[in-house]
PDB file of N, CA, C and O in Angstrom:
ATOM      1  N   MET N  17     143.706 176.256 146.614  1.00 95.00           N
ATOM      2  CA  MET N  17     142.502 177.175 146.034  1.00 95.00           C
ATOM      3  C   MET N  17     141.344 176.994 146.556  1.00 95.00           C
ATOM      4  O   MET N  17     140.457 177.702 146.537  1.00 95.00           O
ATOM      5  N   LYS N  18     140.838 175.394 146.649  1.00 96.00           N
ATOM      6  CA  LYS N  18     139.487 175.288 146.672  1.00 96.00           C
ATOM      7  C   LYS N  18     139.034 175.998 148.168  1.00 96.00           C
ATOM      8  O   LYS N  18     138.115 176.344 148.349  1.00 96.00           O
ATOM      9  N   GLU N  19     140.042 175.777 149.211  1.00 97.00           N
ATOM     10  CA  GLU N  19     139.771 176.153 150.579  1.00 97.00           C
ATOM     11  C   GLU N  19     139.690 177.641 150.633  1.00 97.00           C
ATOM     12  O   GLU N  19     138.847 177.919 151.227  1.00 97.00           O
ATOM     13  N   LYS N  20     140.443 178.277 149.919  1.00 97.00           N
ATOM     14  CA  LYS N  20     140.315 179.878 149.709  1.00 97.00           C
ATOM     15  C   LYS N  20     139.122 180.169 149.221  1.00 97.00           C
ATOM     16  O   LYS N  20     138.427 181.024 149.804  1.00 97.00           O
ATOM     17  N   ILE N  21     138.508 179.527 148.201  1.00 98.00           N
ATOM     18  CA  ILE N  21     137.109 179.825 147.606  1.00 98.00           C
ATOM     19  C   ILE N  21     136.107 179.490 148.679  1.00 98.00           C
ATOM     20  O   ILE N  21     135.101 180.463 148.783  1.00 98.00           O
ATOM     21  N   ILE N  22     136.164 178.681 149.417  1.00 98.00           N
ATOM     22  CA  ILE N  22     135.258 178.298 150.203  1.00 98.00           C
ATOM     23  C   ILE N  22     135.477 179.114 151.491  1.00 98.00           C
ATOM     24  O   ILE N  22     134.148 179.648 151.710  1.00 98.00           O
ATOM     25  N   ALA N  23     136.281 179.640 151.886  1.00 98.00           N
ATOM     26  CA  ALA N  23     136.706 180.547 152.945  1.00 98.00           C
ATOM     27  C   ALA N  23     135.847 181.911 152.421  1.00 98.00           C
ATOM     28  O   ALA N  23     135.380 182.504 153.230  1.00 98.00           O
ATOM     29  N   LEU N  24     136.213 182.232 151.324  1.00 98.00           N
ATOM     30  CA  LEU N  24     135.796 183.636 150.882  1.00 98.00           C
ATOM     31  C   LEU N  24     134.183 183.574 150.839  1.00 98.00           C
ATOM     32  O   LEU N  24     133.550 184.426 150.999  1.00 98.00           O
ATOM     33  N   ILE N  25     133.604 182.458 150.468  1.00 98.00           N
ATOM     34  CA  ILE N  25     131.932 182.363 150.432  1.00 98.00           C
ATOM     35  C   ILE N  25     131.468 182.398 151.822  1.00 98.00           C
ATOM     36  O   ILE N  25     130.585 183.165 152.137  1.00 98.00           O
ATOM     37  N   GLU N  26     131.969 181.598 152.933  1.00 98.00           N
ATOM     38  CA  GLU N  26     131.642 181.634 154.090  1.00 98.00           C
ATOM     39  C   GLU N  26     131.880 183.298 154.669  1.00 98.00           C
ATOM     40  O   GLU N  26     130.708 183.547 155.466  1.00 98.00           O
ATOM     41  N   ASN N  27     133.028 183.850 154.414  1.00 97.00           N
ATOM     42  CA  ASN N  27     133.118 185.117 155.056  1.00 97.00           C
ATOM     43  C   ASN N  27     132.226 186.086 154.300  1.00 97.00           C
ATOM     44  O   ASN N  27     131.292 186.801 155.254  1.00 97.00           O
ATOM     45  N   ALA N  28     131.802 185.922 153.257  1.00 97.00           N
ATOM     46  CA  ALA N  28     130.939 186.702 152.632  1.00 97.00           C
ATOM     47  C   ALA N  28     129.325 186.463 153.070  1.00 97.00           C
ATOM     48  O   ALA N  28     128.542 187.555 152.972  1.00 97.00           O
ATOM     49  N   LEU N  29     129.076 185.278 153.026  1.00 98.00           N
ATOM     50  CA  LEU N  29     127.558 185.022 153.887  1.00 98.00           C
ATOM     51  C   LEU N  29     127.688 185.230 155.347  1.00 98.00           C
ATOM     52  O   LEU N  29     126.631 184.831 155.958  1.00 98.00           O
ATOM     53  N   GLU N  30     128.657 185.609 155.931  1.00 97.00           N
ATOM     54  CA  GLU N  30     128.762 185.601 157.294  1.00 97.00           C
ATOM     55  C   GLU N  30     128.335 184.519 158.194  1.00 97.00           C
ATOM     56  O   GLU N  30     127.390 184.356 159.093  1.00 97.00           O
ATOM     57  N   ILE N  31     128.909 183.237 157.597  1.00 98.00           N
ATOM     58  CA  ILE N  31     128.412 182.115 158.433  1.00 98.00           C
ATOM     59  C   ILE N  31     129.758 181.386 158.869  1.00 98.00           C
ATOM     60  O   ILE N  31     130.917 181.770 158.502  1.00 98.00           O
ATOM     61  N   PRO N  32     129.688 180.451 159.784  1.00 98.00           N
ATOM     62  CA  PRO N  32     131.022 179.778 160.290  1.00 98.00           C
ATOM     63  C   PRO N  32     131.683 179.224 159.443  1.00 98.00           C
ATOM     64  O   PRO N  32     131.134 178.337 158.504  1.00 98.00           O
ATOM     65  N   ALA N  33     132.859 178.998 159.864  1.00 97.00           N
ATOM     66  CA  ALA N  33     133.897 178.524 158.966  1.00 97.00           C
ATOM     67  C   ALA N  33     133.694 176.846 159.092  1.00 97.00           C
ATOM     68  O   ALA N  33     133.133 176.369 160.106  1.00 97.00           O
ATOM     69  N   GLY N  34     133.515 176.199 158.050  1.00 97.00           N
ATOM     70  CA  GLY N  34     133.257 174.776 157.868  1.00 97.00           C
ATOM     71  C   GLY N  34     131.686 174.632 157.454  1.00 97.00           C
ATOM     72  O   GLY N  34     131.202 173.266 157.293  1.00 97.00           O
ATOM     73  N   SER N  35     130.954 175.550 157.540  1.00 97.00           N
ATOM     74  CA  SER N  35     129.560 175.294 157.112  1.00 97.00           C
ATOM     75  C   SER N  35     129.581 175.072 155.767  1.00 97.00           C
ATOM     76  O   SER N  35     128.440 174.195 155.022  1.00 97.00           O
ATOM     77  N   ILE N  36     130.494 175.371 154.815  1.00 98.00           N
ATOM     78  CA  ILE N  36     130.071 174.788 153.148  1.00 98.00           C
ATOM     79  C   ILE N  36     131.195 173.871 153.045  1.00 98.00           C
ATOM     80  O   ILE N  36     132.583 174.023 153.467  1.00 98.00           O
ATOM     81  N   THR N  37     131.091 172.896 152.343  1.00 97.00           N
ATOM     82  CA  THR N  37     131.788 172.048 151.657  1.00 97.00           C
ATOM     83  C   THR N  37     131.508 171.851 150.290  1.00 97.00           C
ATOM     84  O   THR N  37     130.737 172.397 149.759  1.00 97.00           O
ATOM     85  N   GLU N  38     132.476 171.247 149.501  1.00 96.00           N
ATOM     86  CA  GLU N  38     132.282 171.093 148.031  1.00 96.00           C
ATOM     87  C   GLU N  38     130.976 170.345 147.484  1.00 96.00           C
ATOM     88  O   GLU N  38     130.323 170.416 146.648  1.00 96.00           O
ATOM     89  N   HIS N  39     130.128 169.617 148.594  1.00 97.00           N
ATOM     90  CA  HIS N  39     128.968 169.140 148.256  1.00 97.00           C
ATOM     91  C   HIS N  39     127.804 169.908 148.834  1.00 97.00           C
ATOM     92  O   HIS N  39     126.659 169.537 148.531  1.00 97.00           O
ATOM     93  N   THR N  40     127.883 171.033 149.004  1.00 98.00           N
ATOM     94  CA  THR N  40     126.991 171.984 149.429  1.00 98.00           C
ATOM     95  C   THR N  40     126.040 172.567 148.112  1.00 98.00           C
ATOM     96  O   THR N  40     126.705 172.966 147.140  1.00 98.00           O
ATOM     97  N   MET N  41     124.610 172.414 148.316  1.00 98.00           N
ATOM     98  CA  MET N  41     123.870 173.116 147.327  1.00 98.00           C
ATOM     99  C   MET N  41     123.448 174.557 147.785  1.00 98.00           C
ATOM    100  O   MET N  41     123.394 174.744 148.950  1.00 98.00           O
ATOM    101  N   ILE N  42     123.425 175.401 146.654  1.00 97.00           N
ATOM    102  CA  ILE N  42     123.432 177.045 147.063  1.00 97.00           C
ATOM    103  C   ILE N  42     121.913 176.844 147.948  1.00 97.00           C
ATOM    104  O   ILE N  42     121.789 177.852 148.632  1.00 97.00           O
ATOM    105  N   ALA N  43     120.980 176.170 147.358  1.00 96.00           N
ATOM    106  CA  ALA N  43     119.382 176.550 147.770  1.00 96.00           C
ATOM    107  C   ALA N  43     119.547 175.792 149.216  1.00 96.00           C
ATOM    108  O   ALA N  43     118.539 176.413 149.791  1.00 96.00           O
ATOM    109  N   ASP N  44     120.350 175.181 149.634  1.00 96.00           N
ATOM    110  CA  ASP N  44     120.479 174.654 151.311  1.00 96.00           C
ATOM    111  C   ASP N  44     120.971 175.612 152.146  1.00 96.00           C
ATOM    112  O   ASP N  44     120.950 175.549 153.275  1.00 96.00           O
ATOM    113  N   VAL N  45     121.586 176.805 151.570  1.00 97.00           N
ATOM    114  CA  VAL N  45     122.068 177.893 152.543  1.00 97.00           C
ATOM    115  C   VAL N  45     121.209 179.017 152.482  1.00 97.00           C
ATOM    116  O   VAL N  45     121.149 179.644 151.573  1.00 97.00           O
ATOM    117  N   GLU N  46     120.734 179.099 153.632  1.00 96.00           N
ATOM    118  CA  GLU N  46     119.480 180.335 153.887  1.00 96.00           C
ATOM    119  C   GLU N  46     120.015 181.603 153.275  1.00 96.00           C
ATOM    120  O   GLU N  46     119.506 182.447 152.594  1.00 96.00           O
ATOM    121  N   GLN N  47     121.348 181.890 153.637  1.00 97.00           N
ATOM    122  CA  GLN N  47     121.930 183.087 153.791  1.00 97.00           C
ATOM    123  C   GLN N  47     122.203 183.297 151.803  1.00 97.00           C
ATOM    124  O   GLN N  47     122.503 184.754 151.379  1.00 97.00           O
ATOM    125  N   TRP N  48     122.254 182.603 151.292  1.00 97.00           N
ATOM    126  CA  TRP N  48     122.728 182.495 149.872  1.00 97.00           C
ATOM    127  C   TRP N  48     121.603 182.837 149.089  1.00 97.00           C
ATOM    128  O   TRP N  48     121.070 181.850 148.120  1.00 97.00           O
ATOM    129  N   ASP N  49     121.194 183.967 149.075  1.00 97.00           N
ATOM    130  CA  ASP N  49     120.318 184.373 148.098  1.00 97.00           C
ATOM    131  C   ASP N  49     120.685 184.974 146.836  1.00 97.00           C
ATOM    132  O   ASP N  49     121.932 185.175 146.670  1.00 97.00           O
ATOM    133  N   SER N  50     120.082 185.713 145.905  1.00 94.00           N
ATOM    134  CA  SER N  50     120.593 186.182 144.561  1.00 94.00           C
ATOM    135  C   SER N  50     121.541 187.303 144.839  1.00 94.00           C
ATOM    136  O   SER N  50     122.319 187.348 144.028  1.00 94.00           O
ATOM    137  N   LEU N  51     121.162 188.075 145.845  1.00 96.00           N
ATOM    138  CA  LEU N  51     121.995 189.088 145.968  1.00 96.00           C
ATOM    139  C   LEU N  51     123.407 188.762 146.424  1.00 96.00           C
ATOM    140  O   LEU N  51     124.408 188.949 145.932  1.00 96.00           O
ATOM    141  N   ALA N  52     123.422 187.678 147.427  1.00 97.00           N
ATOM    142  CA  ALA N  52     124.655 187.175 147.940  1.00 97.00           C
ATOM    143  C   ALA N  52     125.412 186.451 146.935  1.00 97.00           C
ATOM    144  O   ALA N  52     126.575 186.629 146.817  1.00 97.00           O
ATOM    145  N   HIS N  53     124.577 185.746 146.041  1.00 96.00           N
ATOM    146  CA  HIS N  53     125.158 185.216 144.796  1.00 96.00           C
ATOM    147  C   HIS N  53     126.046 186.153 143.984  1.00 96.00           C
ATOM    148  O   HIS N  53     127.369 185.793 143.734  1.00 96.00           O
ATOM    149  N   VAL N  54     125.474 187.244 143.514  1.00 95.00           N
ATOM    150  CA  VAL N  54     126.344 188.237 142.828  1.00 95.00           C
ATOM    151  C   VAL N  54     127.329 188.723 143.587  1.00 95.00           C
ATOM    152  O   VAL N  54     128.460 189.256 143.170  1.00 95.00           O
ATOM    153  N   MET N  55     127.206 188.919 144.861  1.00 96.00           N
ATOM    154  CA  MET N  55     128.429 189.595 145.667  1.00 96.00           C
ATOM    155  C   MET N  55     129.469 188.394 145.710  1.00 96.00           C
ATOM    156  O   MET N  55     130.454 188.848 145.643  1.00 96.00           O
ATOM    157  N   ILE N  56     129.297 187.067 145.848  1.00 97.00           N
ATOM    158  CA  ILE N  56     130.394 186.155 145.576  1.00 97.00           C
ATOM    159  C   ILE N  56     130.801 186.157 144.331  1.00 97.00           C
ATOM    160  O   ILE N  56     132.187 186.041 144.406  1.00 97.00           O
ATOM    161  N   ILE N  57     130.121 186.266 143.466  1.00 96.00           N
ATOM    162  CA  ILE N  57     130.875 186.413 142.164  1.00 96.00           C
ATOM    163  C   ILE N  57     131.877 187.450 141.861  1.00 96.00           C
ATOM    164  O   ILE N  57     133.154 187.332 141.588  1.00 96.00           O
ATOM    165  N   GLY N  58     131.397 188.578 142.485  1.00 96.00           N
ATOM    166  CA  GLY N  58     132.070 189.469 142.432  1.00 96.00           C
ATOM    167  C   GLY N  58     133.393 189.748 143.188  1.00 96.00           C
ATOM    168  O   GLY N  58     134.592 190.069 143.062  1.00 96.00           O
ATOM    169  N   GLU N  59     133.155 189.119 144.260  1.00 97.00           N
ATOM    170  CA  GLU N  59     134.356 188.739 145.477  1.00 97.00           C
ATOM    171  C   GLU N  59     135.510 187.849 144.677  1.00 97.00           C
ATOM    172  O   GLU N  59     136.784 188.057 144.807  1.00 97.00           O
ATOM    173  N   LEU N  60     134.952 186.821 143.964  1.00 97.00           N
ATOM    174  CA  LEU N  60     135.732 185.906 143.273  1.00 97.00           C
ATOM    175  C   LEU N  60     136.744 186.583 142.601  1.00 97.00           C
ATOM    176  O   LEU N  60     137.852 186.085 142.340  1.00 97.00           O
ATOM    177  N   GLU N  61     136.243 187.122 141.684  1.00 96.00           N
ATOM    178  CA  GLU N  61     137.056 187.996 140.687  1.00 96.00           C
ATOM    179  C   GLU N  61     138.089 188.892 141.424  1.00 96.00           C
ATOM    180  O   GLU N  61     139.284 189.208 141.275  1.00 96.00           O
ATOM    181  N   GLU N  62     137.507 189.999 142.200  1.00 97.00           N
ATOM    182  CA  GLU N  62     138.182 190.875 142.777  1.00 97.00           C
ATOM    183  C   GLU N  62     139.242 190.290 143.915  1.00 97.00           C
ATOM    184  O   GLU N  62     140.507 190.811 143.610  1.00 97.00           O
ATOM    185  N   LYS N  63     138.840 189.306 144.543  1.00 97.00           N
ATOM    186  CA  LYS N  63     140.097 188.965 145.761  1.00 97.00           C
ATOM    187  C   LYS N  63     140.906 187.961 144.947  1.00 97.00           C
ATOM    188  O   LYS N  63     142.090 187.591 145.503  1.00 97.00           O
ATOM    189  N   LEU N  64     140.341 187.000 144.188  1.00 97.00           N
ATOM    190  CA  LEU N  64     141.088 185.782 143.828  1.00 97.00           C
ATOM    191  C   LEU N  64     141.398 185.852 142.157  1.00 97.00           C
ATOM    192  O   LEU N  64     141.724 184.909 141.796  1.00 97.00           O
ATOM    193  N   GLY N  65     140.719 186.749 141.645  1.00 97.00           N
ATOM    194  CA  GLY N  65     141.164 186.691 140.269  1.00 97.00           C
ATOM    195  C   GLY N  65     140.451 185.647 139.492  1.00 97.00           C
ATOM    196  O   GLY N  65     140.792 185.479 138.246  1.00 97.00           O
ATOM    197  N   ILE N  66     139.346 185.229 139.979  1.00 97.00           N
ATOM    198  CA  ILE N  66     138.468 184.328 139.109  1.00 97.00           C
ATOM    199  C   ILE N  66     137.367 184.705 138.468  1.00 97.00           C
ATOM    200  O   ILE N  66     136.473 185.372 139.397  1.00 97.00           O
ATOM    201  N   ALA N  67     137.181 184.804 137.221  1.00 96.00           N
ATOM    202  CA  ALA N  67     136.302 185.477 136.808  1.00 96.00           C
ATOM    203  C   ALA N  67     135.249 184.449 135.933  1.00 96.00           C
ATOM    204  O   ALA N  67     135.573 183.327 135.458  1.00 96.00           O
ATOM    205  N   ILE N  68     133.981 184.376 136.516  1.00 96.00           N
ATOM    206  CA  ILE N  68     132.908 183.502 136.072  1.00 96.00           C
ATOM    207  C   ILE N  68     131.877 183.979 135.191  1.00 96.00           C
ATOM    208  O   ILE N  68     131.266 185.285 135.531  1.00 96.00           O
ATOM    209  N   PRO N  69     131.725 183.921 133.584  1.00 93.00           N
ATOM    210  CA  PRO N  69     130.730 184.713 133.033  1.00 93.00           C
ATOM    211  C   PRO N  69     129.418 184.609 133.590  1.00 93.00           C
ATOM    212  O   PRO N  69     129.075 183.889 134.190  1.00 93.00           O
ATOM    213  N   LEU N  70     128.754 185.803 133.434  1.00 88.00           N
ATOM    214  CA  LEU N  70     127.308 185.967 134.074  1.00 88.00           C
ATOM    215  C   LEU N  70     126.667 184.695 133.840  1.00 88.00           C
ATOM    216  O   LEU N  70     125.848 184.139 134.582  1.00 88.00           O
ATOM    217  N   GLU N  71     126.269 184.241 132.396  1.00 92.00           N
ATOM    218  CA  GLU N  71     125.450 183.279 131.813  1.00 92.00           C
ATOM    219  C   GLU N  71     125.891 181.835 132.483  1.00 92.00           C
ATOM    220  O   GLU N  71     125.139 181.309 132.954  1.00 92.00           O
ATOM    221  N   ASP N  72     127.181 181.801 132.995  1.00 94.00           N
ATOM    222  CA  ASP N  72     127.418 180.497 133.709  1.00 94.00           C
ATOM    223  C   ASP N  72     127.120 180.651 135.263  1.00 94.00           C
ATOM    224  O   ASP N  72     126.550 179.675 135.793  1.00 94.00           O
ATOM    225  N   ALA N  73     127.469 181.908 135.832  1.00 94.00           N
ATOM    226  CA  ALA N  73     127.207 182.076 137.298  1.00 94.00           C
ATOM    227  C   ALA N  73     125.657 181.935 137.670  1.00 94.00           C
ATOM    228  O   ALA N  73     125.242 181.330 138.770  1.00 94.00           O
ATOM    229  N   VAL N  74     124.682 182.475 136.607  1.00 92.00           N
ATOM    230  CA  VAL N  74     123.310 182.156 136.750  1.00 92.00           C
ATOM    231  C   VAL N  74     122.876 180.981 137.174  1.00 92.00           C
ATOM    232  O   VAL N  74     121.792 180.638 137.544  1.00 92.00           O
ATOM    233  N   GLU N  75     123.695 179.938 136.381  1.00 94.00           N
ATOM    234  CA  GLU N  75     122.871 178.477 136.412  1.00 94.00           C
ATOM    235  C   GLU N  75     123.586 177.580 137.356  1.00 94.00           C
ATOM    236  O   GLU N  75     123.181 176.709 137.571  1.00 94.00           O
ATOM    237  N   LEU N  76     124.388 178.231 138.250  1.00 96.00           N
ATOM    238  CA  LEU N  76     125.104 177.406 139.333  1.00 96.00           C
ATOM    239  C   LEU N  76     124.137 177.025 140.190  1.00 96.00           C
ATOM    240  O   LEU N  76     123.280 177.660 140.772  1.00 96.00           O
ATOM    241  N   THR N  77     124.114 175.738 140.785  1.00 96.00           N
ATOM    242  CA  THR N  77     123.188 175.141 141.811  1.00 96.00           C
ATOM    243  C   THR N  77     123.907 174.493 143.057  1.00 96.00           C
ATOM    244  O   THR N  77     123.413 174.575 144.158  1.00 96.00           O
ATOM    245  N   GLY N  78     125.245 174.231 142.801  1.00 97.00           N
ATOM    246  CA  GLY N  78     126.005 173.997 144.106  1.00 97.00           C
ATOM    247  C   GLY N  78     127.634 174.517 143.963  1.00 97.00           C
ATOM    248  O   GLY N  78     127.990 174.853 143.087  1.00 97.00           O
ATOM    249  N   MET N  79     128.178 174.040 145.089  1.00 98.00           N
ATOM    250  CA  MET N  79     129.546 174.325 145.224  1.00 98.00           C
ATOM    251  C   MET N  79     130.484 173.517 144.051  1.00 98.00           C
ATOM    252  O   MET N  79     131.720 173.987 143.729  1.00 98.00           O
ATOM    253  N   ARG N  80     130.139 172.352 144.046  1.00 97.00           N
ATOM    254  CA  ARG N  80     130.872 171.562 142.964  1.00 97.00           C
ATOM    255  C   ARG N  80     130.837 172.148 141.526  1.00 97.00           C
ATOM    256  O   ARG N  80     131.997 172.126 141.066  1.00 97.00           O
ATOM    257  N   GLU N  81     129.814 172.545 141.055  1.00 97.00           N
ATOM    258  CA  GLU N  81     129.882 173.573 139.921  1.00 97.00           C
ATOM    259  C   GLU N  81     130.519 174.751 139.871  1.00 97.00           C
ATOM    260  O   GLU N  81     131.437 175.097 139.269  1.00 97.00           O
ATOM    261  N   LEU N  82     130.343 175.475 141.042  1.00 97.00           N
ATOM    262  CA  LEU N  82     131.173 176.643 141.246  1.00 97.00           C
ATOM    263  C   LEU N  82     132.444 176.382 141.374  1.00 97.00           C
ATOM    264  O   LEU N  82     133.517 177.230 140.585  1.00 97.00           O
ATOM    265  N   LEU N  83     133.227 175.385 142.018  1.00 97.00           N
ATOM    266  CA  LEU N  83     134.669 175.041 141.733  1.00 97.00           C
ATOM    267  C   LEU N  83     134.880 174.512 140.568  1.00 97.00           C
ATOM    268  O   LEU N  83     136.170 175.091 140.164  1.00 97.00           O
ATOM    269  N   GLU N  84     134.154 173.785 139.645  1.00 96.00           N
ATOM    270  CA  GLU N  84     134.390 173.436 138.433  1.00 96.00           C
ATOM    271  C   GLU N  84     134.599 174.615 137.721  1.00 96.00           C
ATOM    272  O   GLU N  84     135.620 174.835 136.868  1.00 96.00           O
ATOM    273  N   LYS N  85     133.854 175.800 137.407  1.00 95.00           N
ATOM    274  CA  LYS N  85     133.963 176.923 136.903  1.00 95.00           C
ATOM    275  C   LYS N  85     135.128 177.906 137.158  1.00 95.00           C
ATOM    276  O   LYS N  85     135.450 178.501 136.593  1.00 95.00           O
ATOM    277  N   CYS N  86     135.484 177.699 138.374  1.00 95.00           N
ATOM    278  CA  CYS N  86     136.795 178.081 139.247  1.00 95.00           C
ATOM    279  C   CYS N  86     138.125 177.312 138.542  1.00 95.00           C
ATOM    280  O   CYS N  86     139.140 178.106 138.771  1.00 95.00           O
ATOM    281  N   GLY N  87     137.812 176.036 138.115  1.00 94.00           N
ATOM    282  CA  GLY N  87     138.902 175.554 137.583  1.00 94.00           C
ATOM    283  C   GLY N  87     139.647 174.804 138.627  1.00 94.00           C
ATOM    284  O   GLY N  87     141.016 174.413 138.452  1.00 94.00           O
ATOM    285  N   VAL N  88     138.887 174.638 139.685  1.00 92.00           N
ATOM    286  CA  VAL N  88     139.803 173.792 141.079  1.00 92.00           C
ATOM    287  C   VAL N  88     139.245 172.373 141.146  1.00 92.00           C
ATOM    288  O   VAL N  88     139.732 171.820 142.120  1.00 92.00           O
ATOM    289  N   MET N  89     138.400 171.898 140.101  1.00 83.00           N
ATOM    290  CA  MET N  89     137.669 170.758 140.326  1.00 83.00           C
ATOM    291  C   MET N  89     138.113 169.666 138.936  1.00 83.00           C
ATOM    292  O   MET N  89     137.887 170.363 137.942  1.00 83.00           O
TER     293      MET N  89
END
C-alpha cells in the first residue's frame, strides 16, 4: 500500500517515479504546494479509500507522517 500511495502522489504532482520516499519532507518538493496538498488528500480518499481528517491533513510535514495517517507505517 505504501508504494501505491507514493505512486499516487508522484502522479498527482507530475514528478518522476522514485522522486518521493518515506523520508521526503513536503517542503522539499517544489510542486507540493497547498493546492496540491488538498488535491492529494482528495485523491487518497477517492482512489484508495483513505480518509485523513482535515485537521490532521493540514499539520502534515512529511511522507512518514502522511503514511502513518494512512495506516501503513
